[in-house]
Each structure stands twice: as structure tokens, then as C-alpha cells.
Amino acid sequence: MTTRISPKEWEALSAYLDGQLSANDRIRLERLLTERPEMRVALKDLRRTRDFLRSQPSLRAPRNFTLSPQLAGIRIKERRSSFAFPVLSAVSALASILLVLVFVGDMLITGAGPSQNFVAQAPVEEYLAVEETVPESFSPVEGEFQEIPPTEITLQEVQVPSVAAEGEELESMVEEEVDAVSKVIEAVDESRTGGAIQTPILEPVSPDFEAVPGGKAVHEPGLYDEDTGWLEPSIDQGISSTAWLIEKLPLLMQRSTMRILEVILIIIAFSAGLAALYILRIGKRL
Amino acid sequence: MDELALISDARKGDLDSFNRLVLAYQDLLYHQAYRLMGESDAAEDATQNAFISAYKNLKSFRGGSFKAWLLRIVTNVCYDELRRKKRRPTTPLEPLNKEDERIESPQWLADPAESPEEFTERSELSRALQHCLDKLPMDFRTVVVLVDIHGLDYREASEAIGKPLGTVKSRLARGRLRMRDCLGGFGELLPPAYRLVRES
């Protein structure tokens, strides 16, 4: 039966059911319906099918689909995190790069190696060198010291092995310091002997030096400051150390600035990186 | 309910106004999703996703029928989900009894207000209808559901599927014809008033 009805006619029948045909088409179709019984049967079947479909009860939603702020705010949070994450990541990366650059610059300025201690080693080594020249015959009695021939203390005997390794600049600096020390010693000698006696009288350079019976002078551990490398101020060392400090002050200031900058960059890099990681994890939970 | 005022407030970010619209249209959207998907769980997901999508894209609504706009969104969500299922087919979890046999009429579908006979008849008819709808091509099914089940006129259906009126007419006629042929196979199940002439 359906084979004799063309698709166009089925479409017209369907539209006719819904009142969607134009006046001309409707008149033409109604004429066909009177002429062709199969068209009338087809129209009845279509109407029953449509009525059956329309008779189906409307389904009710099994629950409410209202949106919670969390559901509705997903996109807002994603936007925030998607904005903050790349910014924080970039800040962390930039701080890391700057940190590396500053660190390399710091190394180039101060030189590789034990840079933390070299500035302090000069006076210490010098001090110890002077100390080691005290002869075995040095056996002090309480309140006085044995005289030592002046030849016992010479510039050549003041050895500063570690300074030699630090380069010419430091070597010259140490030589100046040695000059200053020898001049001070000579001045002390002259003031005590009036210039008549050539042999200087050694005095403890610091009250913390303990004279050991047997001729060895021992340096108490507590006198040496491990952090700064400076000795406790004494008559001789106080003069030379102050001069040395004044001379090296710009360098020390520059290095302190570098250290502060490095610490700041480390803090920024770590905190920004951690914040970016936190935002990333929060975003994944959403 | 002043629909336009609610839409206007919702566009400004008033979630309560939007939720009032949700309550007004959730049955319609769920029914549409259920008829297109054929599964209640999938229909629930599609309905929820459709409302979320509607809220997010409310600014793109440029007047006209809000109902048709919502139906278009839920239809698109169902299309996407059906396409995804086609790419990655899954085995649905059917309710089983103690003998591991599929339960034809799960207990939670029963309506306590109707008799067992009525429930059986309704569920059988509903299954027959859904079976025939499932056999329709997606384009035909959408138009048949919109016009014959939800009662939209051709213009609203045209808005809902984003196609011209002629397409709606054509798809509806071919869809009805296929439904008629399919339902003819369930002749005994259909109430006498709906039995096809050629069957009787």
C-alpha cells in the first residue's frame, strides 16, 4: 500500500495532519484523498501513530537540576587559576634564571675557590707566622720575656703560604701588612730600648696568648673568630686589621649585596613555584 | 513567572533566577534527553550538562523561544554523548535478579498509584515506543520527539534543531512513516484506538 504513495505525498499527508499546508496544497491533497482510498488509509495510520506518540505521558525529572554556586562557578575558578598559574610559573622561572646569573656574576667577581675565607686568612696567617718565629729558647718567666736576637724576626721569615696562592694582588696586600707589622715592632723596640739595644723584647701580642713552659706559644681557640676570620683586637693586630678592613670594605659591601640578592631571588623562585603548584593542584580538583 | 525578567537577571549572574528557569524546564529537558538517549542515567547527565552549558552561554541567547533554545542545547549535548558512545561503546549495567537474569521491569520504575496490569501495559508500551524511537536515525528521532511528543510547532522545532522549516517537515514525515511501520510490529500491545488501520 505504501509503495504507491510517493515520499512527497507522505510529506504532504504529515503536514496536512498538523495544518501546515498552504491553501492550494491542502485543496489538492483533499482531492487526492477523495480519489485514492490508500491515501485515506495512510492518513489514518499517520494520525494514529501521531496520537499514540502524543498520548505518552510526559516524564518527570527524577531530581532537581538546579545549579549550585560550585557547579555554576567552575569556569570562574578555572579562569582564575589559568591566569595565575602561568604568571606564577613565569615569575618562578625568571627568578631562577636571575639567581643563576647573579651567582655566576658573584663567582666571576670574587673568584672561584674558598672565597669566604680568603680575606680573613691574610691577617691570621701573618699572625701565626710571627708566632712561629718564637725560638725554642723562649721561656718566659712571669712578668718578663726573654730577649731574642733581632735577626730572629725578619721579613723573609714571615711566610704567608695561602696568600701566595690567591694572586698578586693579595700578595702585595700582605706584604704591605707585613711592613706595617715590622714597623710597629721596631717602633715598640725603640720606645723600650731607646734605640740603644737592637734586640726587641717580645710581648704577648694578645692577652689571650698563653706562654707555655717549654718555649711554645699557644693560640687559644676562642680568640679566632671562625666567621669573620678576625683576631681579637690586640696592640699590633688591631692596627693592621683596621687598615685592612678599611681597604677591603668596598669589596665586602659588594659581596654582601650579592648575597642578599641571591637570598631574595631564592625566596621568590621557591615561593612562586610552590604557589603555582598549589594552584595547579586546586585546578585539577575542580 | 516573568520569563524575560528571569532571563535578564540570570544573564547578570543571578543564579537564583536561573534556577527558577531550571525548575520550570527540567521535566521537558529530561524527557527530551531520555527519549533521545534511551537511558535514564545518561538522560540525567545530559540534562545537568545542558543546564550548566545554558548558564555559561546565557549571553548568547538572543531572544526568541527560550524553550526551543534550551531544547537545542540538550539535543546537542545528547548528540555529543551518542557520538562519544559510538566511538567508545560500553556495556550498560542492567539490573539482575538472584539468578543473574536481567530484570525486565526494575522495582524503582514502578508507580505505586497504578495497578500491576496498568503498570505492565504502560511499561510495555513505553518500551515499544522507545524501541521504535531508538531505531530511528538521530535526525528523524529529534524532530519526532520535539513535535509529536513535546508538541512543539514547526517553527519552534526549526529553532530547536537550527534547520529550516522544510527540513522539519521532511524529517517529521519520514520519521512518522518509520514509526508507523515499527509500531505495526507491536500491534497487539497497542490499545485499540491506536492500532493501525492496515493491521486491523
mmCIF file of C-alpha atoms in Angstrom, chain B residues 143 154-155 157-159 161-171:
data_model
loop_
_atom_site.group_PDB
_atom_site.id
_atom_site.type_symbol
_atom_site.label_atom_id
_atom_site.label_comp_id
_atom_site.label_asym_id
_atom_site.label_seq_id
_atom_site.Cartn_x
_atom_site.Cartn_y
_atom_site.Cartn_z
ATOM 1 C CA VAL B 143 12.114 16.038 15.180
ATOM 2 C CA TYR B 154 7.173 23.537 13.233
ATOM 3 C CA ARG B 155 8.700 26.957 13.845
ATOM 4 C CA ALA B 157 11.162 22.728 16.188
ATOM 5 C CA SER B 158 13.033 24.555 13.465
ATOM 6 C CA GLU B 159 14.621 26.825 16.082
ATOM 7 C CA ILE B 161 17.350 21.979 15.646
ATOM 8 C CA GLY B 162 18.661 25.036 13.827
ATOM 9 C CA LYS B 163 17.276 23.912 10.469
ATOM 10 C CA PRO B 164 14.728 25.427 8.086
ATOM 11 C CA LEU B 165 11.018 24.621 8.229
ATOM 12 C CA GLY B 166 11.190 22.484 5.100
ATOM 13 C CA THR B 167 13.738 20.222 6.748
ATOM 14 C CA VAL B 168 11.493 19.845 9.775
ATOM 15 C CA LYS B 169 8.530 18.899 7.562
ATOM 16 C CA SER B 170 10.534 16.381 5.598
ATOM 17 C CA ARG B 171 12.203 14.746 8.601
#
